[in-house]
XYZ file of C-alpha atoms in Angstrom:
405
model
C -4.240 0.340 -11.817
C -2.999 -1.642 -8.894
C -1.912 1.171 -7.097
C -4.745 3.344 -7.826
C -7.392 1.121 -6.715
C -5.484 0.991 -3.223
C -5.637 4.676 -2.745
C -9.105 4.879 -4.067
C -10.069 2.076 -1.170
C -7.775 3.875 1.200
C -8.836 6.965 1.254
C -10.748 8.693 -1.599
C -8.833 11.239 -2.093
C -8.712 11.191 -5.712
C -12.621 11.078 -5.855
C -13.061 13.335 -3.403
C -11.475 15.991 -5.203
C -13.182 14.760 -8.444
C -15.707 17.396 -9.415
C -17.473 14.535 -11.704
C -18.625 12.621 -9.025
C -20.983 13.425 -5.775
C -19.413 13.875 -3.107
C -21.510 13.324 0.475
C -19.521 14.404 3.540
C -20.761 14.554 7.082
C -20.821 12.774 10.538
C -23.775 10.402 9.715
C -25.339 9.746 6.276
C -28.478 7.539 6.437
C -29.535 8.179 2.351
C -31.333 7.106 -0.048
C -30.051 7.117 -3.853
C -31.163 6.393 -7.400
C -28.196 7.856 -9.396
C -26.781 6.863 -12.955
C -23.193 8.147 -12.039
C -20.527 7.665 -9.333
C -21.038 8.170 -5.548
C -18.009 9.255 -3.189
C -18.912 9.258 0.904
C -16.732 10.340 3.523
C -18.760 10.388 7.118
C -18.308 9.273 10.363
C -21.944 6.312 10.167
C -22.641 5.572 6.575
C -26.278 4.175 6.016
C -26.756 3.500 2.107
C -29.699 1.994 0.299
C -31.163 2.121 -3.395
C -28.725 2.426 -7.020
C -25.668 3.453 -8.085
C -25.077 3.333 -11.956
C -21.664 4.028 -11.137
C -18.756 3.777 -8.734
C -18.807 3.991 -4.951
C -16.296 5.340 -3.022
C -17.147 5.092 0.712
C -15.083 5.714 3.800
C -16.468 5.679 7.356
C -16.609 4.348 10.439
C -19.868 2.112 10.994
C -20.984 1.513 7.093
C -23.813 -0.156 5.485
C -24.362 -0.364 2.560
C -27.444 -2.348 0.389
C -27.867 -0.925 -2.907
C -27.106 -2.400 -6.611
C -23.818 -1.160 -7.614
C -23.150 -0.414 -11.947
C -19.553 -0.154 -11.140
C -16.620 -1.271 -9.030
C -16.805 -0.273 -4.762
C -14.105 0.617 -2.509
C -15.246 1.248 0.677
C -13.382 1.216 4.448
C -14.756 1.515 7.577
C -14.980 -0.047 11.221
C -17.629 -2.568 10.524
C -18.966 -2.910 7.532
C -21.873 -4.555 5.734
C -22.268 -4.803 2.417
C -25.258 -6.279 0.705
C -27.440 -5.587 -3.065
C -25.524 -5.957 -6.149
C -21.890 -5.137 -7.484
C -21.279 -5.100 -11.263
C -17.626 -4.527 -11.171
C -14.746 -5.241 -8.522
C -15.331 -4.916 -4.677
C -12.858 -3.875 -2.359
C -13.328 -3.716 1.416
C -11.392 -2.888 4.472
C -12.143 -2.302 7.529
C -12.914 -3.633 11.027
C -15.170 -6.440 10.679
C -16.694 -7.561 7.288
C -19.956 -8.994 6.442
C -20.169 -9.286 2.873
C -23.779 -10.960 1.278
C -23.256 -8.768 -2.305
C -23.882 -10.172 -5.533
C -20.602 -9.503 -6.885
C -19.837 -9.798 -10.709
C -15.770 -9.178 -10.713
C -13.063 -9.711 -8.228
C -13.548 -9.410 -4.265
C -10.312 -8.073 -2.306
C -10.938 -8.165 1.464
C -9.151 -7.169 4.513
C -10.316 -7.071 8.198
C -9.613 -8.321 11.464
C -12.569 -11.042 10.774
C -14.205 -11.393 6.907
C -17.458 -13.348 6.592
C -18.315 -13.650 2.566
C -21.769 -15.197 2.259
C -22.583 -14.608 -1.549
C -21.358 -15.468 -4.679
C -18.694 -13.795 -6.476
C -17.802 -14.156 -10.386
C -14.201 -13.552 -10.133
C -11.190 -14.506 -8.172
C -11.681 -13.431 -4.469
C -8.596 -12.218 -2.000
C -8.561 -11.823 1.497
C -6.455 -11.046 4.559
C -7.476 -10.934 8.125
C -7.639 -12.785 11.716
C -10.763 -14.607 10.288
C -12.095 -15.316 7.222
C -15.063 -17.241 6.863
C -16.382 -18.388 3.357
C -20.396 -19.610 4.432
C -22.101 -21.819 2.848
C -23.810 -19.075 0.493
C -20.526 -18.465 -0.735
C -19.108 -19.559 -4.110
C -16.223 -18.164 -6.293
C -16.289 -18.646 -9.831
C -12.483 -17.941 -10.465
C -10.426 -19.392 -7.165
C -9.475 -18.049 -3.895
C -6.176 -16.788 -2.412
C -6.756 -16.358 1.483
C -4.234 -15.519 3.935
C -5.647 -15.577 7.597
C -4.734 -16.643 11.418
C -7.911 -19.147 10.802
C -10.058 -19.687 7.889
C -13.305 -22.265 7.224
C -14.582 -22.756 3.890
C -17.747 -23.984 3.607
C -19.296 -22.831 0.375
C -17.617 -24.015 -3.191
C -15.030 -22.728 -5.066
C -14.338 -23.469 -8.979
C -10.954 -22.965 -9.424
C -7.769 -23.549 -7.386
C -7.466 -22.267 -3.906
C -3.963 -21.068 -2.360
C -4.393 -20.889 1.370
C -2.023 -19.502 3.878
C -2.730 -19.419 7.947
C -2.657 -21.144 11.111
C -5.573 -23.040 10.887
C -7.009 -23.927 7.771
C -10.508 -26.093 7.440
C -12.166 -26.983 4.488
C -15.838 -27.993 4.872
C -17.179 -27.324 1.305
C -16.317 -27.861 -2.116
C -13.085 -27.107 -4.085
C -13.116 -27.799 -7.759
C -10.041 -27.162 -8.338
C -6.400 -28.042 -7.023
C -5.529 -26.529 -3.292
C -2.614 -25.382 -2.361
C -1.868 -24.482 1.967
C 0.905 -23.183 3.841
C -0.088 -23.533 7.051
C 0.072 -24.734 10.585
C -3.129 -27.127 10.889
C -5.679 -28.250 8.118
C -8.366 -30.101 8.806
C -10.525 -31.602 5.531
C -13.696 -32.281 7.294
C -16.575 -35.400 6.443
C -17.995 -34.764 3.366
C -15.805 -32.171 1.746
C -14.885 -32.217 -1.582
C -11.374 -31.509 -3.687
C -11.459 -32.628 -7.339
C -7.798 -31.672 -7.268
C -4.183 -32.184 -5.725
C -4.146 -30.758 -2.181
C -0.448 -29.958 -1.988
C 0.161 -29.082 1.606
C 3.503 -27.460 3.182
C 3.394 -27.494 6.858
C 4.678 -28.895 10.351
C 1.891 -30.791 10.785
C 0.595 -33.585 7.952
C -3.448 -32.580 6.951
C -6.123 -34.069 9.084
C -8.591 -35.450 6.172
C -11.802 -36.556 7.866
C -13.991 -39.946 6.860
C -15.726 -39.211 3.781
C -14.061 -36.143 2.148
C -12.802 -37.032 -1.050
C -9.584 -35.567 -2.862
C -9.769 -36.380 -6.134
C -6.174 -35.681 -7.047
C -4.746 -37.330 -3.830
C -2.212 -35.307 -1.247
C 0.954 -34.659 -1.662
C 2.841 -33.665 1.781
C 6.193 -31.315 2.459
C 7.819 -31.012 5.786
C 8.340 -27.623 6.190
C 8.916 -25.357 9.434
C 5.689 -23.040 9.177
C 6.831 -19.260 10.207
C 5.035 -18.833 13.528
C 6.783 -21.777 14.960
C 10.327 -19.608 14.562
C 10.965 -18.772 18.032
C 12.677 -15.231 18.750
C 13.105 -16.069 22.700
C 16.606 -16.540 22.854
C 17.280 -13.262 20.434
C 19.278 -10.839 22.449
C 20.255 -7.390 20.977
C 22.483 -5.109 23.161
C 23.203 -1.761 22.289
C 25.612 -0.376 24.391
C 26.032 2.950 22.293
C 23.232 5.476 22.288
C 23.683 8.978 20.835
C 22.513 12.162 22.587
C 19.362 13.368 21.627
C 20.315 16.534 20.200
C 22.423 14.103 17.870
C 19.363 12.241 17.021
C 17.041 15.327 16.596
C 19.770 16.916 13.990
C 19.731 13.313 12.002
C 16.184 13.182 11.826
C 15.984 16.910 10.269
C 18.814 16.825 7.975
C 17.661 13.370 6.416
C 13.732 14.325 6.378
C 15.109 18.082 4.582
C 17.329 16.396 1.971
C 14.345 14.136 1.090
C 12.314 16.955 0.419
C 15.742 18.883 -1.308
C 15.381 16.016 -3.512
C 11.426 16.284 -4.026
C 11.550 19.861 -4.797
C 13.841 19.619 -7.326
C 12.339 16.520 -8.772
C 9.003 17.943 -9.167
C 8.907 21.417 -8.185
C 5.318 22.338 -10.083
C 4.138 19.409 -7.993
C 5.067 20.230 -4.347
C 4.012 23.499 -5.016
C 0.167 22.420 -6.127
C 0.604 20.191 -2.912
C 1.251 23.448 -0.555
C -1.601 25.031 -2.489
C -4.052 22.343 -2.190
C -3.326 22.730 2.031
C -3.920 26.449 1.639
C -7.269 25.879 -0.147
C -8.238 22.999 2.387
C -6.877 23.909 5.767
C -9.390 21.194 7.720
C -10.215 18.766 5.172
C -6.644 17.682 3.770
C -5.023 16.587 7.192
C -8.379 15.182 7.741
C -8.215 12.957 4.507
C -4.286 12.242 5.565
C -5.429 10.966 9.051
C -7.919 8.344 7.643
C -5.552 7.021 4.873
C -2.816 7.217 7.619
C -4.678 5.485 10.204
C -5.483 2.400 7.422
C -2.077 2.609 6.011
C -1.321 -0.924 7.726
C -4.506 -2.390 6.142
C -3.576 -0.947 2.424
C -0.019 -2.286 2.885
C -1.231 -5.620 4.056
C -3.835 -6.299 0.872
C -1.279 -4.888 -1.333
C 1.422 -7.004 -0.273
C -1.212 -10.395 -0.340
C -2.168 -9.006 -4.163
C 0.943 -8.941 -5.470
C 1.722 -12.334 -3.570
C -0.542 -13.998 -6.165
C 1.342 -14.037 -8.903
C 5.167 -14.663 -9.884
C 5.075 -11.160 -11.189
C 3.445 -9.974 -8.366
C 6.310 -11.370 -5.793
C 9.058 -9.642 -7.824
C 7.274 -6.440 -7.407
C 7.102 -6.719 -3.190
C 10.521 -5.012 -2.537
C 9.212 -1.918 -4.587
C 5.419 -1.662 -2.946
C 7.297 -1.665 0.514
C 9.677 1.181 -0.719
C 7.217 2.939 -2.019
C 5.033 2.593 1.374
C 8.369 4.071 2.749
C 8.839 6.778 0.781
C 5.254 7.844 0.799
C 4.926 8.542 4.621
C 8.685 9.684 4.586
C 7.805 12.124 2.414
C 4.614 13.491 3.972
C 6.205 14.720 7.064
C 8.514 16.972 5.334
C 5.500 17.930 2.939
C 2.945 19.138 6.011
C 6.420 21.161 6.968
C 6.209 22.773 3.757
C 2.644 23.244 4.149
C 2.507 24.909 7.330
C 5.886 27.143 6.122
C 4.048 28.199 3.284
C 0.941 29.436 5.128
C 2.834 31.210 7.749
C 5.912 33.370 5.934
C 3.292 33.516 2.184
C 0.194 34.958 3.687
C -0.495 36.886 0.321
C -0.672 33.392 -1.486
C 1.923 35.148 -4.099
C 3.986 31.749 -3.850
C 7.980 31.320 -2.776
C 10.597 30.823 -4.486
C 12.476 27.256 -3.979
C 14.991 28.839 -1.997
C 12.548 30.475 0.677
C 10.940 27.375 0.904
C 13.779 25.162 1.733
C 14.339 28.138 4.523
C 10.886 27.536 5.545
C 10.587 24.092 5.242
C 13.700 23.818 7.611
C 12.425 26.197 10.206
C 9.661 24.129 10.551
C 11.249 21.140 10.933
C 13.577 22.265 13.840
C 10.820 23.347 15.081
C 8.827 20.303 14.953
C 12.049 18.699 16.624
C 12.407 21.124 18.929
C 8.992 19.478 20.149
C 10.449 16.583 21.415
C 11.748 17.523 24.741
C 8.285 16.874 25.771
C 7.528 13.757 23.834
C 3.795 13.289 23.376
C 4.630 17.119 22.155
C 6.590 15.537 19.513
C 3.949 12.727 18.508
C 1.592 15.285 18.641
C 3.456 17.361 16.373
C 5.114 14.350 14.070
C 1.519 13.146 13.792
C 0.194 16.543 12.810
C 2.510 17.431 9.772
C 2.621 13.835 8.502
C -1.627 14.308 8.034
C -1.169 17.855 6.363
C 1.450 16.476 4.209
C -0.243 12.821 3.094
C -3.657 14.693 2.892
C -2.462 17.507 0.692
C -0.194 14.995 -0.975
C -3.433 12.790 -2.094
C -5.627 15.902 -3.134
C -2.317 16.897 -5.240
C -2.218 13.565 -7.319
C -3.237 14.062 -11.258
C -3.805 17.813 -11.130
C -1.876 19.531 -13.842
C -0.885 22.736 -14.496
C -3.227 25.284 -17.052
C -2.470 24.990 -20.224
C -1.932 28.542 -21.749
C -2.810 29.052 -25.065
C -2.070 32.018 -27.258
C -4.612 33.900 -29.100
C -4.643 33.737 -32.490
C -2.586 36.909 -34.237
């Protein structure tokens, strides 16, 4: 579920290709809806007002949305506003967030700053440069915030883990607190019914007349910004030609896909027939899930930091954020062989795919005497592949069955 609900945020490429569910694509959408089921957007300005008995899925640039959400909404953009009602789980990333929902599950947030100025029933996560919790705010089930700089000023019941530069806590905590962190500042009149355990350089600044119920308890501990690289010198006196590099980079990125064609052969070739179908839209979808890729790894990786669980389970999310755009550049190769030497549609055998596949990909290296060529071109067939990748996911083959004798 974990994983799905990052994709769905990511990218919507699941819903997207869900015939259930609407589906509104354009450059701007400025609507108004009154729907019992799910929503999926995919535009360039997303305006949204009214109800959704459903889900929303919503991916954008410039979004705003103000409606009363039934279900759970994942939505990325630029900057994004979000404001009505949510009854499920909310999960934004994007640019800049200003959240003022009603929410009645969790809240996951990640953005370069994250203002959250409503309350929320459930636990609330978030990642970015700044994240503000207002004075409107108040969690019902604890907080786990990792930032450059966070404030909290509305209340919190339950206990708050909080990991940044510079924390300060102007509100109310019932709950214990936990920081890792540079600074933190408990300002007059704040409130923590708990322990504030606090692991840092730096012992907390606690201001005349904030109370901690619990008392502090203090651990020196080198915070890891203060680790200065400076004096780290690396010399690499050895540098193989790049026709030595070029052949490295094709074999390795052709046995991957060796290995992923005879892994799941049914399944890379729906993905070269989900390309064929949607020439413009699948690299489209794989350059907006690539282009937040650093966003979905960051909230994934502060998710699974939550829990004890969650840590052991780091070392696979980052090799599976590996493998996935590994394996998409080989797959828009396969793509792009497919529609060139199968014209007909009348589908290759695995052998004339591997010959195509590679063709491609010597190709594609070929690009790089010129090197924005090669960007250009690395860019290009890792899109095809991740897009026609994500339209690929849960699709099955037909089931046959045999008329009765």
């Amino acid at each position: 579920m974990f994983l799905k609900k990052l994709i769905l945020a990511a990218g919507l490429a699941v819903a997207l290709a869900a015939p259930a569910a609407a589906q509104v694509i354009g450059g701007s959408v400025n609507m108004t809806v009154d729907r019992d089921d799910d929503l999926s957007i995919f535009a360039g300005e997303v305006d949204v007002r009214g109800r959704i008995g459903g889900e929303l899925r919503a991916i954008g640039g410039d979004m705003n949305v103000d409606a009363d959400i039934g279900g759970d909404a994942n939505i990325v953009g630029g900057d994004v506003h979000v404001s009505g009602t949510v009854g499920g789980d909310l999960s934004v990333a994007g640019g800049e967030l200003d959240i003022t929902a009603v929410v009645s599950g969790d809240a996951d947030l990640a953005g370069g700053v994250v203002h959250l100025n409503s309350p929320v029933s459930g636990r609330v996560s978030a990642a970015g440069g700044l994240v503000e919790l207002d004075t409107g705010f108040s969690g019902g089930n604890g907080i786990d915030l990792a930032a450059e700089r966070m404030i909290i000023r509305g209340t919190v019941s339950g206990n708050a883990d909080l990991t940044g530069d510079d924390v300060t806590i102007e509100g109310t905590i019932n709950g214990d607190v936990e920081t890792y962190a540079d600074y933190v500042r408990i300002a007059p009149g704040a409130s923590i019914t708990g322990v504030l355990r606090h692991r840092g350089p730096n012992e907390p600044d606690v201001g005349a007349g904030a109370t901690i119920g619990g008392g502090v308890e203090y651990t020196n501990a080198i915070y890891i910004d203060d680790i200065d690289f400076d004096g780290l010198d690396l010399d690499l006196d050895f540098v193989p030609a790049a026709p030595v590099i070029g052949a490295f980079f094709v074999g390795f990125y052709f046995l991957l896909f060796m290995l992923a064609s005879a892994l799941m052969p049914k399944g890379v070739t729906r993905l070269v027939g989900e390309f064929r179908s949607r020439p413009v839209v699948a690299p489209l979808i794989g350059f907006v899930t690539w282009a937040f890729w650093p966003i979905i790894f960051a909230v994934g990786t502060v998710l699974l930091s939550i829990t004890i669980v969650g840590i052991l389970l780091i070392p696979f999310w980052l090799l599976a954020v590996a493998l996935v755009l590994s394996l998409s550049y080989p797959f828009g190769a396969a793509a792009i062989g497919d529609l060139v030497f199968n014209r007909k549609g009348a589908g290759l055998g695995l052998g004339m795919r591997l010959l195509t596949t590679l063709g491609v990909l010597v190709l594609a290296a070929a690009l790089w005497i010129q090197p924005a060529l090669g960007v250009i071109g690395w860019c290009v067939l890792t899109w095809i592949g991740l897009g026609a990748w994500l339209f690929a996911l849960g699709k099955r083959e037909p089931i046959v069955t045999q008329p009765a004798a």
